CSV table of N, CA and C in Angstrom, one decimal:
chain,number,residue,atom,x,y,z
A,27,GLY,N,-3.6,2.7,-11.0
A,27,GLY,CA,-2.6,3.3,-11.8
A,27,GLY,C,-2.3,4.8,-11.3
A,28,GLU,N,-1.6,5.4,-12.1
A,28,GLU,CA,-1.3,6.8,-11.8
A,28,GLU,C,-2.5,7.7,-12.0
A,29,SER,N,-2.6,8.7,-11.2
A,29,SER,CA,-3.8,9.6,-11.3
A,29,SER,C,-3.9,10.3,-12.6
A,30,ARG,N,-2.8,10.6,-13.3
A,30,ARG,CA,-2.9,11.3,-14.6
A,30,ARG,C,-3.5,10.4,-15.7
A,31,PHE,N,-3.6,9.1,-15.5
A,31,PHE,CA,-4.3,8.3,-16.4
A,31,PHE,C,-5.7,7.9,-16.0
A,32,HIS,N,-6.2,8.4,-14.9
A,32,HIS,CA,-7.5,8.1,-14.4
A,32,HIS,C,-8.7,8.3,-15.4
A,33,SER,N,-8.7,9.4,-16.1
A,33,SER,CA,-9.8,9.6,-17.0
A,33,SER,C,-9.5,9.2,-18.4
A,34,LEU,N,-8.5,8.4,-18.6
A,34,LEU,CA,-8.1,8.0,-19.9
A,34,LEU,C,-9.1,6.9,-20.4
A,35,ASP,N,-9.6,7.1,-21.6
A,35,ASP,CA,-10.6,6.2,-22.2
A,35,ASP,C,-9.8,5.1,-23.0
A,36,PHE,N,-9.9,3.9,-22.6
A,36,PHE,CA,-9.2,2.8,-23.3
A,36,PHE,C,-9.6,2.7,-24.8
A,37,SER,N,-10.8,3.1,-25.2
A,37,SER,CA,-11.2,3.0,-26.6
A,37,SER,C,-10.4,3.9,-27.4
A,38,VAL,N,-10.0,5.1,-26.9
A,38,VAL,CA,-9.2,6.0,-27.6
A,38,VAL,C,-7.8,5.5,-27.8
A,39,VAL,N,-7.2,4.9,-26.7
A,39,VAL,CA,-5.9,4.3,-26.8
A,39,VAL,C,-5.9,3.2,-27.8
A,40,GLU,N,-6.9,2.3,-27.7
A,40,GLU,CA,-7.0,1.2,-28.6
A,40,GLU,C,-7.1,1.6,-30.1
A,41,LYS,N,-7.8,2.7,-30.3
A,41,LYS,CA,-7.9,3.2,-31.7
A,41,LYS,C,-6.6,3.6,-32.3
A,42,HIS,N,-5.7,4.2,-31.4
A,42,HIS,CA,-4.5,4.8,-31.9
A,42,HIS,C,-3.3,3.9,-31.7
A,43,VAL,N,-3.4,2.8,-31.0
A,43,VAL,CA,-2.3,1.9,-30.8
A,43,VAL,C,-2.8,0.5,-31.3
A,44,SER,N,-2.4,0.2,-32.5
A,44,SER,CA,-2.9,-0.9,-33.2
A,44,SER,C,-2.7,-2.3,-32.5
A,45,ILE,N,-1.7,-2.4,-31.8
A,45,ILE,CA,-1.4,-3.7,-31.1
A,45,ILE,C,-2.4,-4.0,-30.0
A,46,LEU,N,-3.1,-3.0,-29.5
A,46,LEU,CA,-4.1,-3.1,-28.5
A,46,LEU,C,-5.5,-3.4,-29.0
A,47,LYS,N,-5.7,-3.4,-30.3
A,47,LYS,CA,-7.0,-3.6,-30.9
A,47,LYS,C,-7.6,-5.0,-30.5
A,48,ASP,N,-6.8,-6.0,-30.5
A,48,ASP,CA,-7.3,-7.3,-30.2
A,48,ASP,C,-6.8,-7.9,-28.9
A,49,ALA,N,-6.6,-7.0,-28.0
A,49,ALA,CA,-6.0,-7.4,-26.7
A,49,ALA,C,-7.1,-8.3,-25.9
A,50,SER,N,-6.6,-9.4,-25.4
A,50,SER,CA,-7.5,-10.3,-24.7
A,50,SER,C,-7.4,-10.1,-23.2
A,51,MET,N,-8.3,-10.8,-22.5
A,51,MET,CA,-8.2,-10.7,-21.0
A,51,MET,C,-6.9,-11.4,-20.5
A,52,LYS,N,-6.5,-12.4,-21.2
A,52,LYS,CA,-5.3,-13.1,-20.9
A,52,LYS,C,-4.1,-12.2,-21.0
A,53,GLU,N,-4.1,-11.4,-22.0
A,53,GLU,CA,-3.0,-10.4,-22.2
A,53,GLU,C,-3.1,-9.3,-21.2
A,54,LEU,N,-4.3,-8.9,-20.8
A,54,LEU,CA,-4.4,-7.9,-19.8
A,54,LEU,C,-3.9,-8.4,-18.4
A,55,LYS,N,-4.3,-9.7,-18.1
A,55,LYS,CA,-3.8,-10.3,-16.9
A,55,LYS,C,-2.3,-10.4,-16.9
A,56,SER,N,-1.7,-10.7,-18.0
A,56,SER,CA,-0.2,-10.8,-18.1
A,56,SER,C,0.4,-9.5,-17.9
A,57,ALA,N,-0.2,-8.4,-18.5
A,57,ALA,CA,0.4,-7.1,-18.3
A,57,ALA,C,0.3,-6.6,-16.9
A,58,VAL,N,-0.8,-6.8,-16.3
A,58,VAL,CA,-1.0,-6.4,-14.9
A,58,VAL,C,0.0,-7.1,-14.0
A,59,ARG,N,0.1,-8.4,-14.2
A,59,ARG,CA,1.0,-9.2,-13.4
A,59,ARG,C,2.5,-8.7,-13.6
A,60,HIS,N,2.8,-8.5,-14.9
A,60,HIS,CA,4.2,-8.0,-15.2
A,60,HIS,C,4.5,-6.7,-14.5
A,61,VAL,N,3.6,-5.8,-14.5
A,61,VAL,CA,3.8,-4.5,-13.8
A,61,VAL,C,3.9,-4.7,-12.3
A,62,LYS,N,3.0,-5.4,-11.8
A,62,LYS,CA,2.9,-5.6,-10.3
A,62,LYS,C,4.2,-6.3,-9.8
A,63,ASP,N,4.6,-7.4,-10.5
A,63,ASP,CA,5.8,-8.1,-10.1
A,63,ASP,C,7.1,-7.3,-10.4
A,64,GLY,N,7.1,-6.5,-11.4
A,64,GLY,CA,8.3,-5.7,-11.7
A,64,GLY,C,8.5,-4.4,-11.0
A,65,CYS,N,7.5,-3.9,-10.4
A,65,CYS,CA,7.5,-2.6,-9.7
A,65,CYS,C,7.8,-2.8,-8.2
A,66,PRO,N,8.7,-2.0,-7.6
A,66,PRO,CA,8.8,-2.1,-6.2
A,66,PRO,C,7.5,-1.8,-5.5
A,67,ILE,N,7.1,-2.6,-4.5
A,67,ILE,CA,5.8,-2.6,-3.9
A,67,ILE,C,5.5,-1.2,-3.4
A,68,HIS,N,6.5,-0.5,-2.9
A,68,HIS,CA,6.2,0.8,-2.3
A,68,HIS,C,6.0,1.9,-3.4
A,69,LEU,N,6.3,1.6,-4.6
A,69,LEU,CA,6.0,2.5,-5.7
A,69,LEU,C,4.8,2.0,-6.6
A,70,TYR,N,4.3,0.8,-6.3
A,70,TYR,CA,3.2,0.3,-7.1
A,70,TYR,C,1.9,1.0,-6.8
A,71,HIS,N,1.1,1.3,-7.8
A,71,HIS,CA,-0.2,1.9,-7.7
A,71,HIS,C,-1.2,0.9,-8.4
A,72,GLU,N,-2.2,0.5,-7.7
A,72,GLU,CA,-3.2,-0.4,-8.2
A,72,GLU,C,-3.8,0.2,-9.5
A,73,PRO,N,-3.8,-0.5,-10.6
A,73,PRO,CA,-4.4,0.1,-11.8
A,73,PRO,C,-5.9,0.2,-11.8
A,74,ASP,N,-6.4,1.2,-12.4
A,74,ASP,CA,-7.9,1.4,-12.5
A,74,ASP,C,-8.3,0.7,-13.8
A,75,LEU,N,-8.9,-0.4,-13.6
A,75,LEU,CA,-9.3,-1.2,-14.8
A,75,LEU,C,-10.8,-1.0,-15.2
A,76,THR,N,-11.4,0.0,-14.7
A,76,THR,CA,-12.8,0.2,-15.0
A,76,THR,C,-13.0,0.5,-16.5
A,77,GLY,N,-12.0,1.0,-17.2
A,77,GLY,CA,-12.1,1.3,-18.6
A,77,GLY,C,-12.3,0.0,-19.4
A,78,PHE,N,-11.9,-1.1,-18.8
A,78,PHE,CA,-12.0,-2.4,-19.6
A,78,PHE,C,-13.3,-3.1,-19.4
A,79,ARG,N,-14.2,-2.6,-18.5
A,79,ARG,CA,-15.5,-3.3,-18.2
A,79,ARG,C,-16.4,-3.3,-19.5
A,80,SER,N,-16.3,-2.3,-20.3
A,80,SER,CA,-17.1,-2.3,-21.5
A,80,SER,C,-16.7,-3.3,-22.5
A,81,TYR,N,-15.5,-3.8,-22.4
A,81,TYR,CA,-15.0,-4.8,-23.3
A,81,TYR,C,-15.2,-6.2,-22.8
A,82,ALA,N,-15.6,-6.3,-21.5
A,82,ALA,CA,-16.0,-7.6,-21.0
A,82,ALA,C,-17.4,-7.9,-21.3
A,83,GLU,N,-17.7,-8.5,-22.4
A,83,GLU,CA,-19.1,-8.7,-22.9
A,83,GLU,C,-19.6,-10.0,-22.4
A,84,THR,N,-18.9,-11.0,-22.3
A,84,THR,CA,-19.4,-12.3,-21.9
A,84,THR,C,-19.2,-12.5,-20.3
A,85,ASP,N,-20.0,-13.4,-19.8
A,85,ASP,CA,-19.8,-13.6,-18.3
A,85,ASP,C,-18.4,-14.1,-18.0
A,86,GLU,N,-17.8,-14.9,-18.9
A,86,GLU,CA,-16.5,-15.4,-18.7
A,86,GLU,C,-15.5,-14.2,-18.7
A,87,ASP,N,-15.6,-13.3,-19.6
A,87,ASP,CA,-14.8,-12.1,-19.6
A,87,ASP,C,-15.0,-11.3,-18.3
A,88,LYS,N,-16.2,-11.1,-17.9
A,88,LYS,CA,-16.5,-10.3,-16.7
A,88,LYS,C,-15.9,-11.0,-15.5
A,89,GLU,N,-15.9,-12.3,-15.4
A,89,GLU,CA,-15.3,-13.0,-14.3
A,89,GLU,C,-13.8,-12.9,-14.4
A,90,ALA,N,-13.2,-13.0,-15.6
A,90,ALA,CA,-11.8,-12.9,-15.7
A,90,ALA,C,-11.3,-11.5,-15.3
A,91,LEU,N,-12.1,-10.4,-15.7
A,91,LEU,CA,-11.7,-9.1,-15.3
A,91,LEU,C,-11.8,-8.9,-13.8
A,92,SER,N,-12.8,-9.5,-13.2
A,92,SER,CA,-12.9,-9.4,-11.7
A,92,SER,C,-11.7,-10.1,-11.0
A,93,LYS,N,-11.3,-11.2,-11.6
A,93,LYS,CA,-10.1,-11.9,-11.0
A,93,LYS,C,-8.8,-11.0,-11.2
A,94,ILE,N,-8.7,-10.4,-12.4
A,94,ILE,CA,-7.6,-9.5,-12.6
A,94,ILE,C,-7.6,-8.3,-11.7
A,95,GLU,N,-8.7,-7.7,-11.4
A,95,GLU,CA,-8.8,-6.6,-10.5
A,95,GLU,C,-8.4,-7.1,-9.1
A,96,GLU,N,-8.8,-8.3,-8.7
A,96,GLU,CA,-8.4,-8.8,-7.4
A,96,GLU,C,-6.9,-9.0,-7.3
A,97,MET,N,-6.4,-9.6,-8.4
A,97,MET,CA,-4.9,-9.9,-8.5
A,97,MET,C,-4.1,-8.6,-8.4
A,98,ALA,N,-4.7,-7.5,-8.9
A,98,ALA,CA,-3.9,-6.2,-9.0
A,98,ALA,C,-3.8,-5.6,-7.6
A,99,LYS,N,-4.7,-6.0,-6.7
A,99,LYS,CA,-4.6,-5.3,-5.4
A,99,LYS,C,-3.4,-5.8,-4.6
A,100,VAL,N,-2.9,-4.9,-3.8
A,100,VAL,CA,-1.7,-5.2,-3.0
A,100,VAL,C,-2.1,-6.0,-1.8
A,101,LYS,N,-1.6,-7.1,-1.6
A,101,LYS,CA,-1.9,-8.0,-0.4
A,101,LYS,C,-0.8,-7.9,0.6
A,102,LEU,N,-1.0,-8.4,1.8
A,102,LEU,CA,0.0,-8.4,2.8
A,102,LEU,C,1.2,-9.3,2.3
A,103,SER,N,0.9,-10.4,1.6
A,103,SER,CA,2.0,-11.2,1.2
A,103,SER,C,2.9,-10.5,0.1
A,104,ASP,N,2.3,-9.6,-0.7
A,104,ASP,CA,3.0,-8.8,-1.6
A,104,ASP,C,4.0,-7.9,-0.9
A,105,ARG,N,3.5,-7.2,0.2
A,105,ARG,CA,4.3,-6.4,1.0
A,105,ARG,C,5.5,-7.1,1.6
A,106,PHE,N,5.2,-8.3,2.0
A,106,PHE,CA,6.2,-9.2,2.6
A,106,PHE,C,7.3,-9.5,1.6
A,107,ARG,N,6.8,-9.9,0.4
A,107,ARG,CA,7.7,-10.3,-0.7
A,107,ARG,C,8.6,-9.1,-1.1
A,108,GLY,N,8.0,-7.9,-1.1
A,108,GLY,CA,8.7,-6.7,-1.5
A,108,GLY,C,9.8,-6.4,-0.5
A,109,ALA,N,9.4,-6.5,0.8
A,109,ALA,CA,10.4,-6.2,1.9
A,109,ALA,C,11.5,-7.2,1.8
A,110,VAL,N,11.2,-8.5,1.6
A,110,VAL,CA,12.3,-9.5,1.5
A,110,VAL,C,13.2,-9.1,0.3
A,111,ARG,N,12.6,-8.7,-0.8
A,111,ARG,CA,13.4,-8.4,-2.0
A,111,ARG,C,14.3,-7.2,-1.7
A,112,ARG,N,13.8,-6.2,-1.1
A,112,ARG,CA,14.6,-5.0,-0.7
A,112,ARG,C,15.7,-5.4,0.2
A,113,LEU,N,15.4,-6.2,1.2
A,113,LEU,CA,16.4,-6.6,2.2
A,113,LEU,C,17.5,-7.4,1.5
A,114,ASN,N,17.1,-8.3,0.6
A,114,ASN,CA,18.1,-9.1,-0.1
A,114,ASN,C,19.0,-8.2,-1.0
A,115,ASP,N,18.3,-7.2,-1.7
A,115,ASP,CA,19.1,-6.3,-2.5
A,115,ASP,C,20.1,-5.5,-1.7
A,116,SER,N,19.7,-5.0,-0.5
A,116,SER,CA,20.6,-4.2,0.3
A,116,SER,C,21.7,-5.1,0.9
A,117,TYR,N,21.4,-6.4,1.2
A,117,TYR,CA,22.4,-7.3,1.6
A,117,TYR,C,23.5,-7.5,0.5
A,118,LEU,N,23.0,-7.7,-0.7
A,118,LEU,CA,23.9,-7.9,-1.8
A,118,LEU,C,24.8,-6.7,-2.1
A,119,MET,N,24.2,-5.5,-1.8
A,119,MET,CA,25.0,-4.3,-2.0
A,119,MET,C,26.0,-4.2,-0.9
A,120,GLU,N,25.7,-4.6,0.3
A,120,GLU,CA,26.7,-4.6,1.4
A,120,GLU,C,27.8,-5.6,1.1
A,121,GLN,N,27.5,-6.7,0.5
A,121,GLN,CA,28.5,-7.7,0.2
A,121,GLN,C,29.4,-7.3,-0.9
A,122,SER,N,29.0,-6.3,-1.7
A,122,SER,CA,29.9,-5.8,-2.8
A,122,SER,C,30.7,-4.7,-2.4
A,123,ALA,N,30.9,-4.5,-1.0
A,123,ALA,CA,31.8,-3.5,-0.4
A,123,ALA,C,31.4,-2.1,-0.7
A,124,LEU,N,30.1,-1.8,-1.0
A,124,LEU,CA,29.7,-0.5,-1.1
A,124,LEU,C,29.6,0.1,0.3
A,125,PRO,N,29.7,1.4,0.5
A,125,PRO,CA,29.5,2.0,1.8
A,125,PRO,C,28.2,1.6,2.4
A,126,GLU,N,28.3,1.3,3.7
A,126,GLU,CA,27.1,0.9,4.5
A,126,GLU,C,26.1,2.1,4.7
A,127,ASP,N,24.9,1.9,4.5
A,127,ASP,CA,23.9,2.9,4.8
A,127,ASP,C,22.8,2.4,5.7
A,128,GLU,N,21.8,3.2,5.9
A,128,GLU,CA,20.7,2.8,6.8
A,128,GLU,C,19.6,2.0,6.1
A,129,THR,N,19.7,1.8,4.8
A,129,THR,CA,18.6,1.1,4.1
A,129,THR,C,18.4,-0.3,4.5
A,130,SER,N,19.5,-1.0,4.9
A,130,SER,CA,19.4,-2.4,5.3
A,130,SER,C,18.6,-2.4,6.7
A,131,ASP,N,18.9,-1.5,7.6
A,131,ASP,CA,18.3,-1.4,8.9
A,131,ASP,C,16.8,-1.1,8.7
A,132,GLU,N,16.5,-0.2,7.8
A,132,GLU,CA,15.1,0.2,7.5
A,132,GLU,C,14.3,-1.0,6.9
A,133,SER,N,15.0,-1.7,5.9
A,133,SER,CA,14.4,-2.8,5.2
A,133,SER,C,14.1,-3.9,6.2
A,134,LEU,N,15.1,-4.2,7.1
A,134,LEU,CA,14.9,-5.2,8.1
A,134,LEU,C,13.8,-4.9,9.1
A,135,LYS,N,13.7,-3.6,9.4
A,135,LYS,CA,12.6,-3.2,10.3
A,135,LYS,C,11.3,-3.4,9.6
A,136,GLU,N,11.2,-3.0,8.3
A,136,GLU,CA,9.9,-3.1,7.6
A,136,GLU,C,9.6,-4.6,7.4
A,137,LEU,N,10.6,-5.4,7.2
A,137,LEU,CA,10.3,-6.9,7.0
A,137,LEU,C,9.8,-7.5,8.3
A,138,ARG,N,10.4,-7.0,9.4
A,138,ARG,CA,9.9,-7.5,10.7
A,138,ARG,C,8.5,-7.1,11.0
A,139,LEU,N,8.2,-5.8,10.7
A,139,LEU,CA,6.8,-5.3,10.9
A,139,LEU,C,5.8,-6.1,10.0
A,140,VAL,N,6.2,-6.4,8.8
A,140,VAL,CA,5.3,-7.1,7.9
A,140,VAL,C,5.1,-8.5,8.5
A,141,PHE,N,6.2,-9.1,9.0
A,141,PHE,CA,6.1,-10.5,9.6
A,141,PHE,C,5.2,-10.4,10.8
A,142,VAL,N,5.3,-9.4,11.7
A,142,VAL,CA,4.4,-9.3,12.8
A,142,VAL,C,2.9,-9.2,12.4
A,143,GLU,N,2.7,-8.4,11.3
A,143,GLU,CA,1.3,-8.3,10.8
A,143,GLU,C,0.8,-9.6,10.3
A,144,LEU,N,1.7,-10.4,9.6
A,144,LEU,CA,1.3,-11.7,9.1
A,144,LEU,C,1.0,-12.6,10.3
A,145,LEU,N,1.8,-12.6,11.3
A,145,LEU,CA,1.6,-13.4,12.5
A,145,LEU,C,0.2,-13.0,13.1
A,146,LYS,N,0.0,-11.8,13.3
A,146,LYS,CA,-1.3,-11.3,13.9
A,146,LYS,C,-2.5,-11.8,13.0
A,147,ASN,N,-2.4,-11.7,11.7
A,147,ASN,CA,-3.5,-12.2,10.8
A,147,ASN,C,-3.6,-13.7,11.0
A,148,ALA,N,-2.5,-14.4,11.1
A,148,ALA,CA,-2.6,-15.9,11.2
A,148,ALA,C,-3.3,-16.3,12.5
A,149,TYR,N,-2.9,-15.6,13.6
A,149,TYR,CA,-3.6,-15.8,14.9
A,149,TYR,C,-5.1,-15.6,14.8
A,150,GLU,N,-5.5,-14.4,14.2
A,150,GLU,CA,-6.9,-14.1,14.0
A,150,GLU,C,-7.6,-15.1,13.2
A,151,ASP,N,-7.0,-15.6,12.1
A,151,ASP,CA,-7.6,-16.7,11.3
A,151,ASP,C,-7.8,-17.9,12.1
A,152,ASP,N,-6.7,-18.3,12.8
A,152,ASP,CA,-6.8,-19.6,13.6
A,152,ASP,C,-7.9,-19.5,14.7
A,153,ILE,N,-8.1,-18.3,15.3
A,153,ILE,CA,-9.2,-18.1,16.2
A,153,ILE,C,-10.5,-18.2,15.6
A,154,ALA,N,-10.6,-17.5,14.4
A,154,ALA,CA,-11.9,-17.5,13.7
A,154,ALA,C,-12.3,-19.0,13.2
A,155,LYS,N,-11.3,-19.8,12.8
A,155,LYS,CA,-11.5,-21.1,12.4
A,155,LYS,C,-11.7,-22.1,13.5
A,156,GLY,N,-11.5,-21.6,14.8
A,156,GLY,CA,-11.6,-22.5,15.9
A,156,GLY,C,-10.4,-23.3,16.2
A,157,GLU,N,-9.3,-23.1,15.5
A,157,GLU,CA,-8.0,-23.8,15.8
A,157,GLU,C,-7.4,-23.4,17.1
A,158,ILE,N,-7.6,-22.2,17.5
A,158,ILE,CA,-7.3,-21.7,18.8
A,158,ILE,C,-8.6,-21.4,19.5
A,159,ASP,N,-8.8,-22.1,20.6
A,159,ASP,CA,-10.1,-22.1,21.2
A,159,ASP,C,-10.3,-20.7,22.0
A,160,ALA,N,-11.2,-19.9,21.5
A,160,ALA,CA,-11.4,-18.6,22.0
A,160,ALA,C,-12.0,-18.7,23.4
A,161,ARG,N,-12.6,-19.9,23.8
A,161,ARG,CA,-13.1,-20.0,25.2
A,161,ARG,C,-12.0,-19.9,26.2
A,162,PHE,N,-10.8,-20.2,25.8
A,162,PHE,CA,-9.7,-20.0,26.7
A,162,PHE,C,-9.1,-18.6,26.5
A,163,GLY,N,-9.8,-17.6,27.0
A,163,GLY,CA,-9.6,-16.2,26.8
A,163,GLY,C,-8.1,-15.8,27.1
A,164,ILE,N,-7.5,-16.4,28.1
A,164,ILE,CA,-6.2,-16.1,28.5
A,164,ILE,C,-5.2,-16.4,27.4
A,165,VAL,N,-5.4,-17.4,26.6
A,165,VAL,CA,-4.5,-17.8,25.5
A,165,VAL,C,-4.7,-16.7,24.4
A,166,VAL,N,-5.9,-16.4,24.1
A,166,VAL,CA,-6.1,-15.4,23.0
A,166,VAL,C,-5.5,-14.0,23.5
A,167,PHE,N,-5.7,-13.7,24.7
A,167,PHE,CA,-5.2,-12.4,25.3
A,167,PHE,C,-3.7,-12.4,25.2
A,168,GLU,N,-3.0,-13.5,25.6
A,168,GLU,CA,-1.6,-13.6,25.6
A,168,GLU,C,-1.0,-13.5,24.2
A,169,LEU,N,-1.7,-14.2,23.2
A,169,LEU,CA,-1.2,-14.1,21.8
A,169,LEU,C,-1.3,-12.7,21.3
A,170,GLN,N,-2.4,-12.1,21.5
A,170,GLN,CA,-2.6,-10.7,21.1
A,170,GLN,C,-1.6,-9.7,21.7
A,171,LYS,N,-1.4,-9.9,23.0
A,171,LYS,CA,-0.5,-9.1,23.8
A,171,LYS,C,0.9,-9.3,23.3
A,172,SER,N,1.3,-10.5,23.0
A,172,SER,CA,2.7,-10.8,22.5
A,172,SER,C,2.9,-10.2,21.2
A,173,VAL,N,1.9,-10.2,20.3
A,173,VAL,CA,2.1,-9.6,19.0
A,173,VAL,C,2.2,-8.1,19.1
A,174,ALA,N,1.4,-7.5,20.0
A,174,ALA,CA,1.5,-6.0,20.2
A,174,ALA,C,2.8,-5.6,20.8
A,175,GLU,N,3.3,-6.4,21.7
A,175,GLU,CA,4.7,-6.2,22.3
A,175,GLU,C,5.7,-6.3,21.2
A,176,ALA,N,5.6,-7.3,20.3
A,176,ALA,CA,6.6,-7.5,19.2
A,176,ALA,C,6.5,-6.3,18.3
A,177,GLU,N,5.3,-5.8,18.0
A,177,GLU,CA,5.2,-4.7,17.1
A,177,GLU,C,5.9,-3.5,17.7
A,178,ASP,N,5.6,-3.2,19.0
A,178,ASP,CA,6.3,-2.1,19.6
A,178,ASP,C,7.8,-2.2,19.6
A,179,ALA,N,8.3,-3.4,19.9
A,179,ALA,CA,9.7,-3.7,20.0
A,179,ALA,C,10.4,-3.4,18.6
A,180,VAL,N,9.7,-4.0,17.6
A,180,VAL,CA,10.3,-3.8,16.2
A,180,VAL,C,10.2,-2.3,15.8
A,181,SER,N,9.2,-1.6,16.1
A,181,SER,CA,9.1,-0.2,15.8
A,181,SER,C,10.2,0.6,16.5
A,182,ASN,N,10.7,0.1,17.6
A,182,ASN,CA,11.8,0.8,18.3
A,182,ASN,C,13.1,0.2,17.9
A,183,GLY,N,13.2,-0.6,16.9
A,183,GLY,CA,14.5,-1.1,16.4
A,183,GLY,C,14.9,-2.4,17.0
A,184,SER,N,14.1,-3.1,17.9
A,184,SER,CA,14.6,-4.3,18.5
A,184,SER,C,14.1,-5.5,17.7
A,185,GLU,N,14.5,-6.7,18.1
A,185,GLU,CA,14.2,-7.9,17.4
A,185,GLU,C,12.8,-8.4,17.8
A,186,ILE,N,12.3,-9.4,17.1
A,186,ILE,CA,11.0,-10.0,17.4
A,186,ILE,C,11.3,-11.0,18.5
A,187,ARG,N,10.5,-10.9,19.6
A,187,ARG,CA,10.7,-11.8,20.7
A,187,ARG,C,9.3,-12.1,21.3
A,188,ASP,N,8.3,-12.3,20.5
A,188,ASP,CA,7.0,-12.6,21.0
A,188,ASP,C,6.8,-14.0,21.6
A,189,TRP,N,7.6,-14.9,21.1
A,189,TRP,CA,7.5,-16.3,21.6
A,189,TRP,C,8.0,-16.3,23.1
A,190,GLU,N,9.1,-15.6,23.3
A,190,GLU,CA,9.6,-15.6,24.7
A,190,GLU,C,8.5,-14.9,25.6
A,191,ALA,N,7.9,-13.9,25.1
A,191,ALA,CA,6.8,-13.2,25.9
A,191,ALA,C,5.7,-14.2,26.2
A,192,CYS,N,5.3,-15.0,25.3
A,192,CYS,CA,4.2,-16.0,25.5
A,192,CYS,C,4.7,-17.1,26.5
A,193,GLN,N,5.9,-17.5,26.3
A,193,GLN,CA,6.4,-18.6,27.2
A,193,GLN,C,6.5,-18.2,28.7
A,194,SER,N,6.9,-16.9,28.8
A,194,SER,CA,7.0,-16.4,30.2
A,194,SER,C,5.7,-16.4,31.0
A,195,LYS,N,4.6,-16.3,30.3
A,195,LYS,CA,3.3,-16.2,30.9
A,195,LYS,C,2.6,-17.6,31.1
A,196,VAL,N,3.0,-18.6,30.3
A,196,VAL,CA,2.3,-19.9,30.3
A,196,VAL,C,2.9,-20.8,31.4
């Protein structure tokens, strides 16, 4: 959450806001999800839920709070979803005949960079799982090189062309 609320004691809030007196872990999860889904990802701050630990008395509540804390973290897929949402919003604005601006180019660039990061993570996962045989070092090298080239190209405003880079070497 925001730094101004970092030292806020939930028990004080609970005492003065009657609706929060009987708040459940399910309601906390719903609130965290609502804020995370409704906030643009670049403005989202992960909430500090440590104030709720004293209310998690049972093992079930402690496990639920742990899952809520994990859900509250920004993942790569959240960044991707946010970039797609911003790109879609800028496209809709362009379609409504508003003056064109650079936001759509920046959103597209961000979307491409997130996609390249997802691709890199997918390659790393496949290598770790053995789906891409690491004994064939040239394959791993070419995949990593193509992703790095794609990242450079996208950073400079170009399109993603990592597959063409891979095919030219094979």
